[in-house]
Structure formats: C-alpha cells, structure tokens
PDB file of C-alpha atoms and ligand atoms in Angstrom:
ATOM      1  CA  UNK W   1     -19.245  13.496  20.736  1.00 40.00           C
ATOM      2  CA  UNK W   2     -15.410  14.052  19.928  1.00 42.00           C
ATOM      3  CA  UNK W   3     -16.017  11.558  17.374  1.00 42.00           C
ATOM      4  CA  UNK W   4     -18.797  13.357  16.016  1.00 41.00           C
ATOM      5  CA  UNK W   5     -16.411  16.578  15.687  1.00 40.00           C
ATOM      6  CA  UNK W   6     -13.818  14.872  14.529  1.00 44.00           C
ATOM      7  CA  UNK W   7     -15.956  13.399  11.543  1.00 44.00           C
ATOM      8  CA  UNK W   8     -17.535  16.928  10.876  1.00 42.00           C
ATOM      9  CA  UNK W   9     -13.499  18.334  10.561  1.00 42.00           C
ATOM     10  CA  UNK W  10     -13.328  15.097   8.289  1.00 42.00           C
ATOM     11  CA  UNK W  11     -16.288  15.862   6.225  1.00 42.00           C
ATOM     12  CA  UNK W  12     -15.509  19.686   5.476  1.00 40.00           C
ATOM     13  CA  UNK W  13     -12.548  19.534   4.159  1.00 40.00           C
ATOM     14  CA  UNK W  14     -13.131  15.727   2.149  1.00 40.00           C
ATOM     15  CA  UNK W  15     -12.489  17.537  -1.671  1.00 39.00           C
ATOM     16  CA  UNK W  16      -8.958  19.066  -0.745  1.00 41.00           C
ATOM     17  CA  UNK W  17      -6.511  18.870  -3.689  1.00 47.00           C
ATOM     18  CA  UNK W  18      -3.118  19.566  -3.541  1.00 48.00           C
ATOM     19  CA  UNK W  19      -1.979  20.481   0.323  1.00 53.00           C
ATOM     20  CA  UNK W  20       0.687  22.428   1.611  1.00 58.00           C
ATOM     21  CA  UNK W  21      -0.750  21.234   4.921  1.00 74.00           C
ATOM     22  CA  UNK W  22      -2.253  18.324   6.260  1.00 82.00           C
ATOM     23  CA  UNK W  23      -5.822  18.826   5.766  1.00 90.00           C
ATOM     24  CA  UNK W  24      -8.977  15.901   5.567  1.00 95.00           C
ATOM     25  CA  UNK W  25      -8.553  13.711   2.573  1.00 96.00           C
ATOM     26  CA  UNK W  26     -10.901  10.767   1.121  1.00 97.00           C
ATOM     27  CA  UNK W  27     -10.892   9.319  -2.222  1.00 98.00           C
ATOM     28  CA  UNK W  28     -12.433   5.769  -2.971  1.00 98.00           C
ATOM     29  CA  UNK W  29     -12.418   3.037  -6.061  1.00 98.00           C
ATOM     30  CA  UNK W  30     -15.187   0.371  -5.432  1.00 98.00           C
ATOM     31  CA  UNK W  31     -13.597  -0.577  -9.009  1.00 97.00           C
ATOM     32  CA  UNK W  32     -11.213   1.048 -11.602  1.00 97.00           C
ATOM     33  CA  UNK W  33     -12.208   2.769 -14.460  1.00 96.00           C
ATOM     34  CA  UNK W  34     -10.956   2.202 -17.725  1.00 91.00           C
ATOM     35  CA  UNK W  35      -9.999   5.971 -18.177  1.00 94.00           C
ATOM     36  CA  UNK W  36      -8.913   6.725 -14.880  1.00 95.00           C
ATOM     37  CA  UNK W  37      -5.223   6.561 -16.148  1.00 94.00           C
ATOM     38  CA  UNK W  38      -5.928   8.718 -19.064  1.00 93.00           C
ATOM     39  CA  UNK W  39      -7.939  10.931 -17.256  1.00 94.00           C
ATOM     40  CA  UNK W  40      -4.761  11.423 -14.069  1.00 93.00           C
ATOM     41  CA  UNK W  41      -6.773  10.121 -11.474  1.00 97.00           C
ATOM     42  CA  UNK W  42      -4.246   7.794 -11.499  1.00 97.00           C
ATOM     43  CA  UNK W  43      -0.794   7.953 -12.457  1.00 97.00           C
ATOM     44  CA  UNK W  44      -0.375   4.412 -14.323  1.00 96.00           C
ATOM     45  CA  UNK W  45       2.817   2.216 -15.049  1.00 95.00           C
ATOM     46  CA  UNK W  46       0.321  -0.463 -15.115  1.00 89.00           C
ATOM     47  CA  UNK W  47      -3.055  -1.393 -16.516  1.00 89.00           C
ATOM     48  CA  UNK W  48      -6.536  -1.406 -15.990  1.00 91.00           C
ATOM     49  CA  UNK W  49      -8.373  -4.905 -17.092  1.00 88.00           C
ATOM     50  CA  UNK W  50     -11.924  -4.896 -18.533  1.00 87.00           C
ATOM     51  CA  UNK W  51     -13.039  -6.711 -15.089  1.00 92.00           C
ATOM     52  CA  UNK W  52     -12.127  -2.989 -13.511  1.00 96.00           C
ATOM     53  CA  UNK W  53      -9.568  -4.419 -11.346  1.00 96.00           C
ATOM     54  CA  UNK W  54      -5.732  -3.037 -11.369  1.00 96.00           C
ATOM     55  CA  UNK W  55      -3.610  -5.002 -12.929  1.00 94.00           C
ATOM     56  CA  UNK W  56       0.074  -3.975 -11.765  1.00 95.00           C
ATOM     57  CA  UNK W  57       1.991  -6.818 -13.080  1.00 93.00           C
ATOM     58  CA  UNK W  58       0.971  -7.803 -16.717  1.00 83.00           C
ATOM     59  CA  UNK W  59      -2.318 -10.683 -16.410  1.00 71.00           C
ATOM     60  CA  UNK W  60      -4.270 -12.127 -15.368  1.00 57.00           C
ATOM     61  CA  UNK W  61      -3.637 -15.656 -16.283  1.00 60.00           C
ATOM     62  CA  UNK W  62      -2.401 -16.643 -18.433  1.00 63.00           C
ATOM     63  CA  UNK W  63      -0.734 -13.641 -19.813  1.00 65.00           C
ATOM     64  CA  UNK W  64       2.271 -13.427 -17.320  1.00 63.00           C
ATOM     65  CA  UNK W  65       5.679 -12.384 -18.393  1.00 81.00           C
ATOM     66  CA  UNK W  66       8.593 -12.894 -16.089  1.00 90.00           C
ATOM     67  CA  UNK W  67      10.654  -9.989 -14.876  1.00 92.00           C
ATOM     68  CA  UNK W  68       8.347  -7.298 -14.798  1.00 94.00           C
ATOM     69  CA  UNK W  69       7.463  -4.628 -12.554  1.00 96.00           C
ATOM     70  CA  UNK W  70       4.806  -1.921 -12.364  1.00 96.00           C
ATOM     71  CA  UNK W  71       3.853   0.825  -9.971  1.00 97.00           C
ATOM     72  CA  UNK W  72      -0.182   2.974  -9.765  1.00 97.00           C
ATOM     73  CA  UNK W  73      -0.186   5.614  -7.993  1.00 98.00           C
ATOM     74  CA  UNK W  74      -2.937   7.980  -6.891  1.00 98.00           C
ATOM     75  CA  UNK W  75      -2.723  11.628  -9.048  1.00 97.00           C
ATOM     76  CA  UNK W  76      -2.537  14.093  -6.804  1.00 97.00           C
ATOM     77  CA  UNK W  77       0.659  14.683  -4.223  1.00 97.00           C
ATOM     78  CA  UNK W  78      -0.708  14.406  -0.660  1.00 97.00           C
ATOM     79  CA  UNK W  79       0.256  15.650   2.551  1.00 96.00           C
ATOM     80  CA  UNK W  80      -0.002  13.490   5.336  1.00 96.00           C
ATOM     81  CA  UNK W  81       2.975  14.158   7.718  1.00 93.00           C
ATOM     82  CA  UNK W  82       0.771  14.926  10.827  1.00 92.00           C
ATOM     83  CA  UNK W  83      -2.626  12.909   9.770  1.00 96.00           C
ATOM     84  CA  UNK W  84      -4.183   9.490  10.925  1.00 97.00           C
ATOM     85  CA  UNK W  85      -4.118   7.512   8.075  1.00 98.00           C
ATOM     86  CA  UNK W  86      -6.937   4.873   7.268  1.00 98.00           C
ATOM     87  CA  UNK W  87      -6.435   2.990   3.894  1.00 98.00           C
ATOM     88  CA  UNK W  88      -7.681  -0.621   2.982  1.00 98.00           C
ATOM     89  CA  UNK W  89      -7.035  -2.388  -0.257  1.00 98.00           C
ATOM     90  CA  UNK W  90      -8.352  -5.586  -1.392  1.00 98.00           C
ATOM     91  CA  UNK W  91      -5.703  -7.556  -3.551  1.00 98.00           C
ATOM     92  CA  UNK W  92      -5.642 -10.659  -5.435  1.00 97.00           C
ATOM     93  CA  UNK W  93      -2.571 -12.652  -6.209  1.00 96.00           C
ATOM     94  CA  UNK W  94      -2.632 -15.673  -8.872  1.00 93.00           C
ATOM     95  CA  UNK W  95       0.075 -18.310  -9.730  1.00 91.00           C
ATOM     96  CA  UNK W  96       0.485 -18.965 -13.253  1.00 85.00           C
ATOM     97  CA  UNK W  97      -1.528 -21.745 -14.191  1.00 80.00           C
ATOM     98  CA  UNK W  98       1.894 -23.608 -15.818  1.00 79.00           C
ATOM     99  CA  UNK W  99       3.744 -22.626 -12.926  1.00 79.00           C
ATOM    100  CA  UNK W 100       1.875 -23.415 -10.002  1.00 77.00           C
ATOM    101  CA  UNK W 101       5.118 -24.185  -7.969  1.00 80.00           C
ATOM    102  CA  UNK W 102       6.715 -21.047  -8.476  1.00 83.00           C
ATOM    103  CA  UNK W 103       5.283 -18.182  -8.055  1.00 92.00           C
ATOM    104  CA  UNK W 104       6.385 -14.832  -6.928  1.00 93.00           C
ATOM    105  CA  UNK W 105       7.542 -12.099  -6.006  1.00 97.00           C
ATOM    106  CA  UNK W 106       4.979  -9.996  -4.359  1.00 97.00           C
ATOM    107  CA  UNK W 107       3.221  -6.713  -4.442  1.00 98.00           C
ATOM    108  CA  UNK W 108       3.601  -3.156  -1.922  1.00 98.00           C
ATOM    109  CA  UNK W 109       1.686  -0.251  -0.704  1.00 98.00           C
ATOM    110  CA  UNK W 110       4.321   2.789  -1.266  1.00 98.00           C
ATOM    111  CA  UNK W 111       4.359   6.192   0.076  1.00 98.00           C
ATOM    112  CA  UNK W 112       6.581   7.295  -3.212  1.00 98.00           C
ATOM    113  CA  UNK W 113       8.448  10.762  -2.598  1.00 96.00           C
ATOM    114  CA  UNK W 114       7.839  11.322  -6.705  1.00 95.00           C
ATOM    115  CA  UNK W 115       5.687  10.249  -9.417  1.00 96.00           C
ATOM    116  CA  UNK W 116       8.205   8.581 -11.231  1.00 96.00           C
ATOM    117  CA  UNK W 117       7.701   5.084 -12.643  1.00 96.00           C
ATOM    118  CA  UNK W 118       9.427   1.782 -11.383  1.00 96.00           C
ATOM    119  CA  UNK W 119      13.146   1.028 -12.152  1.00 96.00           C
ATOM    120  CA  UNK W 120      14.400  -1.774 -14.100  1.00 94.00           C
ATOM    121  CA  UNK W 121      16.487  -2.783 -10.976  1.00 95.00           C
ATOM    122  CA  UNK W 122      13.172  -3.207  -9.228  1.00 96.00           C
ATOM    123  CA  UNK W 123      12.158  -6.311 -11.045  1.00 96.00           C
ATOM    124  CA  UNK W 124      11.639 -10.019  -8.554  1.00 96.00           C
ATOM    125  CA  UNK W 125      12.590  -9.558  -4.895  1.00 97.00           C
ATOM    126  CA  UNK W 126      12.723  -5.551  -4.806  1.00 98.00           C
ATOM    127  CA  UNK W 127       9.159  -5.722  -5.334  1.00 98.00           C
ATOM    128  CA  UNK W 128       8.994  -2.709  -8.030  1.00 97.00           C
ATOM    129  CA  UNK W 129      10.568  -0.275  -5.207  1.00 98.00           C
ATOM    130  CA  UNK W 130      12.849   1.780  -6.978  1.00 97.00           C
ATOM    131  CA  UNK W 131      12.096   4.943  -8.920  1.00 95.00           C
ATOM    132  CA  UNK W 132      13.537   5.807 -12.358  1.00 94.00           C
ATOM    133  CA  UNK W 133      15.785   7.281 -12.675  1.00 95.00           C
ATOM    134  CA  UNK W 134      18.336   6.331  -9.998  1.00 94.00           C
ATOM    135  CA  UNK W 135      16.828   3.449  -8.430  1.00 96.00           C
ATOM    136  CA  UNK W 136      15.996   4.951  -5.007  1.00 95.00           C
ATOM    137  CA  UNK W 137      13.513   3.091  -2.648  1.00 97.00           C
ATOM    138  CA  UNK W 138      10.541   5.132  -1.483  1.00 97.00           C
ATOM    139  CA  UNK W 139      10.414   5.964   2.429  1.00 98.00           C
ATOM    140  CA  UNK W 140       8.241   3.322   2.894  1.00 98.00           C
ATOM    141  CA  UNK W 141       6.035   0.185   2.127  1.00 98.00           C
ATOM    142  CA  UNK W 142       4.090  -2.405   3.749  1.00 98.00           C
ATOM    143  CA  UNK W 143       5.148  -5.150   1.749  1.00 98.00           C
ATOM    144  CA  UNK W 144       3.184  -8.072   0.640  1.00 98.00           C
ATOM    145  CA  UNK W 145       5.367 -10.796  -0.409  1.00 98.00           C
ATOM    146  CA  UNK W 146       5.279 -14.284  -1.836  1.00 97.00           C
ATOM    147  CA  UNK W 147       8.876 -15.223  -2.608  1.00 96.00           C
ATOM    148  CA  UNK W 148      11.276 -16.826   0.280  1.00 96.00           C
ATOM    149  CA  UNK W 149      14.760 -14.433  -0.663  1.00 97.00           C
ATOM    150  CA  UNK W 150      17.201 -15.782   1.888  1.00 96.00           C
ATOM    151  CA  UNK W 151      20.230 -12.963   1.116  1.00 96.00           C
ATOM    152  CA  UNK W 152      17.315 -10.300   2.244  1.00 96.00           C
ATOM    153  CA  UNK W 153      15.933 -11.887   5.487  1.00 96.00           C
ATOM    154  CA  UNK W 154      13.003 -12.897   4.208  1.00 97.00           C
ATOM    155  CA  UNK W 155      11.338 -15.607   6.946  1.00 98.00           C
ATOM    156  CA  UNK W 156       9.080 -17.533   4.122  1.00 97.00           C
ATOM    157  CA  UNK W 157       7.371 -17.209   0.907  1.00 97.00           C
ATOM    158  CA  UNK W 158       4.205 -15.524   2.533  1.00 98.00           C
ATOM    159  CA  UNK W 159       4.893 -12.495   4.778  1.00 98.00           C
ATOM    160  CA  UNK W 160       3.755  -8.949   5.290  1.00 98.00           C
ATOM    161  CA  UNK W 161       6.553  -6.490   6.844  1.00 98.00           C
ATOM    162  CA  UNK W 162       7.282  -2.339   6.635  1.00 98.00           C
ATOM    163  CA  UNK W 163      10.311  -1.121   4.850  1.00 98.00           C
ATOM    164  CA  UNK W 164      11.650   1.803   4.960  1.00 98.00           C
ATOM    165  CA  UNK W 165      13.990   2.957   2.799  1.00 97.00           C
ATOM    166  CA  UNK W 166      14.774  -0.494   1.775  1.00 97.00           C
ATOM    167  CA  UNK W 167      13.911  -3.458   0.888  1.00 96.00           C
ATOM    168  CA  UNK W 168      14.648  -5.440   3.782  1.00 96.00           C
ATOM    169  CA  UNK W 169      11.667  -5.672   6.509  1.00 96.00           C
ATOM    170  CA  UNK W 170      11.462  -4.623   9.872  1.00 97.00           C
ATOM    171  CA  UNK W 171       9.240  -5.756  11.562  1.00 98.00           C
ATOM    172  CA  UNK W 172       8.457  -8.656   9.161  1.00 98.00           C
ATOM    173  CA  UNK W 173       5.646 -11.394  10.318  1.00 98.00           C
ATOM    174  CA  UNK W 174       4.308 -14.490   8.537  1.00 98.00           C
ATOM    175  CA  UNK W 175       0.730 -15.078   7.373  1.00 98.00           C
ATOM    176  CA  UNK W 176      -0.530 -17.964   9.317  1.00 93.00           C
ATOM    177  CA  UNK W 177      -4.300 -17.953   7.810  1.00 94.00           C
ATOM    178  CA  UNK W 178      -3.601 -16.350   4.661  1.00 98.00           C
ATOM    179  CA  UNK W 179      -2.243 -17.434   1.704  1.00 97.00           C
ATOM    180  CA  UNK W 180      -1.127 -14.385  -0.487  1.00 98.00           C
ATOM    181  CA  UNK W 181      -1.066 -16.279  -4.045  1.00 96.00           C
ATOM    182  CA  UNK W 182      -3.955 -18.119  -2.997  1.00 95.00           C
ATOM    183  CA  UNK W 183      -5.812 -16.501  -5.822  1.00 95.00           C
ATOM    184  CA  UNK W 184      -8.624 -15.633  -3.278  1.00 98.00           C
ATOM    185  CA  UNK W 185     -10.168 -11.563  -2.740  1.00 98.00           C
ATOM    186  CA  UNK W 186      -7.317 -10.546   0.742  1.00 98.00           C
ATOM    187  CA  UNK W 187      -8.154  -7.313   2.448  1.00 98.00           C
ATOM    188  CA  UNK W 188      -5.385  -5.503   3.671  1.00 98.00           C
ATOM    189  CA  UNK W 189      -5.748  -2.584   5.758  1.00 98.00           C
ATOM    190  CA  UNK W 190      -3.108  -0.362   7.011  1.00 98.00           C
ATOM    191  CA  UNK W 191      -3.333   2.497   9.656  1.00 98.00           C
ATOM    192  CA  UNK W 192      -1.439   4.754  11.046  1.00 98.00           C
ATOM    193  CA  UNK W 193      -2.359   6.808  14.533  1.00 96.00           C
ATOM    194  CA  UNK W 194      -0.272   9.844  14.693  1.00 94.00           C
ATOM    195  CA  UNK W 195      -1.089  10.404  18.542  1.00 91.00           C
ATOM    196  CA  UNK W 196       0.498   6.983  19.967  1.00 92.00           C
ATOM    197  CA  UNK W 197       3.115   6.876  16.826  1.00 95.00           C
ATOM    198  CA  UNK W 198       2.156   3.512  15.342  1.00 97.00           C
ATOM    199  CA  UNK W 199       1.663   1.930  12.111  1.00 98.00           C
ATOM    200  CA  UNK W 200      -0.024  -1.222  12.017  1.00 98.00           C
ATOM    201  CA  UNK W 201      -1.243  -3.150   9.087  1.00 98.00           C
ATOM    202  CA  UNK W 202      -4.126  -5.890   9.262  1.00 98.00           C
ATOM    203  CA  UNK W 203      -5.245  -8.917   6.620  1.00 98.00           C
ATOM    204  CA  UNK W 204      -7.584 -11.193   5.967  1.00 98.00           C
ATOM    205  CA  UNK W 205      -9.469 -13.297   3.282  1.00 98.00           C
ATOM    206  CA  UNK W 206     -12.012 -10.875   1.981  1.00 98.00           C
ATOM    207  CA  UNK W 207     -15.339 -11.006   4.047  1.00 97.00           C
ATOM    208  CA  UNK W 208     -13.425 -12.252   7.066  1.00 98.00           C
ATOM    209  CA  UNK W 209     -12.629 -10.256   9.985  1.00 98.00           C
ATOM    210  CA  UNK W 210      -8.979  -8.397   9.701  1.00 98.00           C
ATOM    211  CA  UNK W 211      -5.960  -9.503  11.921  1.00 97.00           C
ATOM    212  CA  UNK W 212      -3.640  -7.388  12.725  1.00 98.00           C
ATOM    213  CA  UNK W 213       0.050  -8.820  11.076  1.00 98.00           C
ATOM    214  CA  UNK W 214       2.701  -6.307  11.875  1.00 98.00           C
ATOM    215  CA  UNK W 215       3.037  -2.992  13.730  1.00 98.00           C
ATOM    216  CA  UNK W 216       5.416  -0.484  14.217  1.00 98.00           C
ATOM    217  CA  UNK W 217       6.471   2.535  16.070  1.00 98.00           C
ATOM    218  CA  UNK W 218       7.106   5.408  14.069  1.00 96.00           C
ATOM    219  CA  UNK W 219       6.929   9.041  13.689  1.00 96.00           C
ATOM    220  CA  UNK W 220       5.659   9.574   9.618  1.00 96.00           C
ATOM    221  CA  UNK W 221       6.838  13.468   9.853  1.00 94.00           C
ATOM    222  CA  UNK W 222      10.624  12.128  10.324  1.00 96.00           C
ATOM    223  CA  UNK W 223      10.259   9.511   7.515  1.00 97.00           C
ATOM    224  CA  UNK W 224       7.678  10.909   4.698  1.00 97.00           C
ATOM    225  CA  UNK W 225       7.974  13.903   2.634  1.00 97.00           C
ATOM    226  CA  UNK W 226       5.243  16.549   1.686  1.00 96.00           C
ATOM    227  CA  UNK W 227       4.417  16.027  -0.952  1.00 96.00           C
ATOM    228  CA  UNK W 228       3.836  12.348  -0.894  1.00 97.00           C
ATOM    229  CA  UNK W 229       2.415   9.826  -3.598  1.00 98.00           C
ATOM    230  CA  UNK W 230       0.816   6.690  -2.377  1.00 98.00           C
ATOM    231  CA  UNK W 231      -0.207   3.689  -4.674  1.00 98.00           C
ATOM    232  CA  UNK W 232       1.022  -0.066  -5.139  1.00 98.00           C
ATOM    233  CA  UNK W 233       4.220  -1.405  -6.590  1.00 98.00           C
ATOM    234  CA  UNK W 234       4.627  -4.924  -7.912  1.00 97.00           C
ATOM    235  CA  UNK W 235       6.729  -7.437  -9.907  1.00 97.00           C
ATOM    236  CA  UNK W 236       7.913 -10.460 -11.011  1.00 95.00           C
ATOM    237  CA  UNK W 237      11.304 -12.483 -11.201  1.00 94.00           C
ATOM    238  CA  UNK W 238      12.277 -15.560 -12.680  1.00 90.00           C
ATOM    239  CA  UNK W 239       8.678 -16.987 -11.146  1.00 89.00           C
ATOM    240  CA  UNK W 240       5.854 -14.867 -11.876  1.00 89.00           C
ATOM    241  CA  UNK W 241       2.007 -14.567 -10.879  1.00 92.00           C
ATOM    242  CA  UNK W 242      -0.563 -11.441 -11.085  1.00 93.00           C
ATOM    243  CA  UNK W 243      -1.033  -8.832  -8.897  1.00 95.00           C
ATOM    244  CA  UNK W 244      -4.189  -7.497  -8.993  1.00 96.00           C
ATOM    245  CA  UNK W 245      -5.825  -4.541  -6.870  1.00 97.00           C
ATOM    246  CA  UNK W 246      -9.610  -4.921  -6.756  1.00 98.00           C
ATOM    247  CA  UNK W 247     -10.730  -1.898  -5.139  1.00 98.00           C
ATOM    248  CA  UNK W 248      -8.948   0.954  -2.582  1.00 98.00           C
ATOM    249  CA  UNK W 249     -10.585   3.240  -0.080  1.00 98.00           C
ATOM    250  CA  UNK W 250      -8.087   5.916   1.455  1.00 98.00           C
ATOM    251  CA  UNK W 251      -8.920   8.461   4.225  1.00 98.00           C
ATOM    252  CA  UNK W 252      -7.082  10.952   6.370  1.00 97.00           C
ATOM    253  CA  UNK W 253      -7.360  13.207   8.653  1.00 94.00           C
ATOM    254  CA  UNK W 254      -4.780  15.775  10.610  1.00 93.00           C
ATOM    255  CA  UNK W 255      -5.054  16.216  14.286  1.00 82.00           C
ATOM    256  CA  UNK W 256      -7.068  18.745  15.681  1.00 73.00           C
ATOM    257  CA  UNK W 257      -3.828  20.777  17.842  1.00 66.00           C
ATOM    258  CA  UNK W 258      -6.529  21.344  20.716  1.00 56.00           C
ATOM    259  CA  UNK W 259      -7.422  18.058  20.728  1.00 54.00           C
ATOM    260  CA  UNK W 260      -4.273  16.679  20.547  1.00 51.00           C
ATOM    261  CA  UNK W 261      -2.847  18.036  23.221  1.00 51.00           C
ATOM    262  CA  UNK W 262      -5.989  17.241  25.424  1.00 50.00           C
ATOM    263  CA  UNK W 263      -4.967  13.247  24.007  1.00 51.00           C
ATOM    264  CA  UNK W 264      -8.484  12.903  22.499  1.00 48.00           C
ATOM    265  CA  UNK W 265      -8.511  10.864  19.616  1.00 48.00           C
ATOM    266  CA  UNK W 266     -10.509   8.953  16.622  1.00 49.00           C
ATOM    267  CA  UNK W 267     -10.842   5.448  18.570  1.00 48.00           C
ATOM    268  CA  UNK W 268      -9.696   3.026  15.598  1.00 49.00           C
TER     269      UNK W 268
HETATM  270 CA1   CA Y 301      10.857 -11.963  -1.260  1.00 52.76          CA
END
C-alpha cells in the first residue's frame, strides 16, 4: 500500500522541469538520439555514434586518441538534495585494438554543480572531473576506473569507488567478476536512500544479476547543490580505450515529510 502511494506521488509529478524543490523526476534513454545534443536534452562535450550509444571519449575502435576527456550531461538542472535516487547505466569500455595492454583511464557518473565542460587538467587519471574554467572537481562521482595510479591510492586497474570533491576514492572496492575494459554491455546502478543516509552503487555484466560494489554513508543535502547536473565524465591518458554509455534510466523521488517521519519507505 505505502508503495502504491509512494508510486502515485512518483507518477504525478514525473514531467517536472526545472525545481526549486525536490519534486518526482524520471527521464529514460533506451538509446541516444542523434539530435538529442542539438536539441539540449543533453548538454554534450561528447558525441553521439550512429549505433545510438554515447560516445564520451572519441571511438569506438579504432578511432582513439590519447589524452582526451569528455563530459554528457543531462539538460535540465535538477534538484535532488532530499530525494531517493534510482539511476542505472549500462556502459561499455573497449581497449584499443593496437593497444590491448594498455588501456585506460576510466569513465564517472558526476553530480556536476554547473554545466560547464571538462578541463584540460582532467585528461588520464582525473577521469574528466574538473570543470572549465578553474579545474574544480564536482561534489561527487562514482567512479569507474581502469588504470592502476599508485600516487592516488588506486588498489588496481579495475575498481569502482565515490569521490567527493576529489579524485581520490573513499570507499574504493575492486571488481572481482567484472572486467571494466572487457568490452562486454556492464550495468551499473547507483542508489541513494535518503532515510538511512546511504549511497550504494551495484555492477554487473549486462543480463546478470547486480552486486552491490561500494557503499557509503552520506547525507546528499550537505554535499550536493540545487541546482545539480548529473551525466558521465570520461578520458584518456597516455593509454586510451572507449567509453561508451549504451542506455540510462534515472528516477527520483523526495520523501513524503509524513512518511518520513513515520520511517516508511520505498523498499529498494
Ligand atoms: Ca586510475
């Protein structure tokens, strides 16, 4: 029944723009159309291929320029300070064909406090973080990474971890039954309960059942802005590979006050 309600608040209020306040949000791409940057449903410093998939890094193979980095974000500012959060992406990273033992550096789901594109500065293991001009990091990303960098903590070449205002990770975990640049369709999902204070962020090979990777405690109001931008980052170093977003689902929804203080929530 409360999930019934809840889905009903969801439903009502599903074509919100622009928010002062949290209110229900849900947008989807099952692919990405070719004028969907022209048109601002996205905001592009990237490209969309012919296959409909989101290319963020110049590709795919074998079209792969080193020290690059991109950034798509959705068009319209969001407000999500007090919401659950529900998004799942489905990704594909590829080596280069002529450089199949060096690939990198990895790709991120931002919460961007501007529209701005990527910095120069954000090129290899800052993941296209950075916003021109001045080079500052967004509030946070769950970063997807494929490059072992050493002077940043990284613990391999194939982790997922949350940054926030940073590059450096924390928490960080490996993928043990994923390979990022495997080349395969990965799902990603990441969620956010505003209730118990917890992002967590959950992968798998596309078709297979999620597993959750990293989680952390946090309170989004203390670390987000309103308005807020969401979208991917991505780039390349010295090693390179594409990063590719196949399709993106996003949905929100604020608390209900009298529900929240009766502790009745959307069961994940
Ligand atoms: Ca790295």
């Amino acid at each position: 029944m409360i999930f019934l309600l809840l889905l009903s608040v969801f439903l009502r209020g599903a074509s919100s723009s622009i928010l002062s306040e949290d209110t229900p949000i849900s947008f989807s791409f099952p692919s990405f159309a070719k004028d969907s940057c022209d048109n601002k449903t996205l905001i592009c410093y990237g490209a969309i291929e012919s296959s409909g998939a989101l290319s963020i890094t110049p590709g795919p193979p074998p079209n792969l320029p080193i020290r690059k980095v991109g950034r798509v974000l959705y068009g319209k500012p969001l407000s999500l300070q007090r919401s659950f959060i529900d998004t799942t992406i489905t990704i594909k990273i590829s080596r280069h064909q002529n450089y199949t033992d060096r690939a990198g550096d990895g790709m991120t789901f931002i919460f961007a406090s501007d529209k701005n594109g990527p910095s120069a500065k954000g090129v290899g293991e800052y993941l296209g973080l950075q916003s021109s001009p001045g080079d500052k990091f967004p509030p946070l990303a769950v970063e997807l990474d494929t490059c072992l960098n050493k002077n940043l903590n990284d613990p391999d070449d194939n982790h997922i971890g949350i940054d926030i205002n940073g590059i450096e990770s924390n928490p960080v975990n490996s993928l043990l039954d994923v390979d990022l640049k495997s080349g395969r369709a990965i799902q990603v999902r990441i969620y956010y309960n505003p209730d118990f204070g917890q992002l967590s962020v959950y992968a798998a090979y596309s078709g297979e059942t999620l597993v959750k990777v990293v989680e952390k405690p946090i309170n989004l109001s203390d670390i987000i802005p309103t308005p807020v931008y969401v979208g991917f980052t991505a780039a390349t170093g010295d090693f390179l590979e594409s990063h590719e977003v196949i399709n993106w689902t996003f949905n929100s929804f604020p608390v209900p006050p009298s529900l929240k203080e009766k502790n009745l929530v959307m069961p994940i």
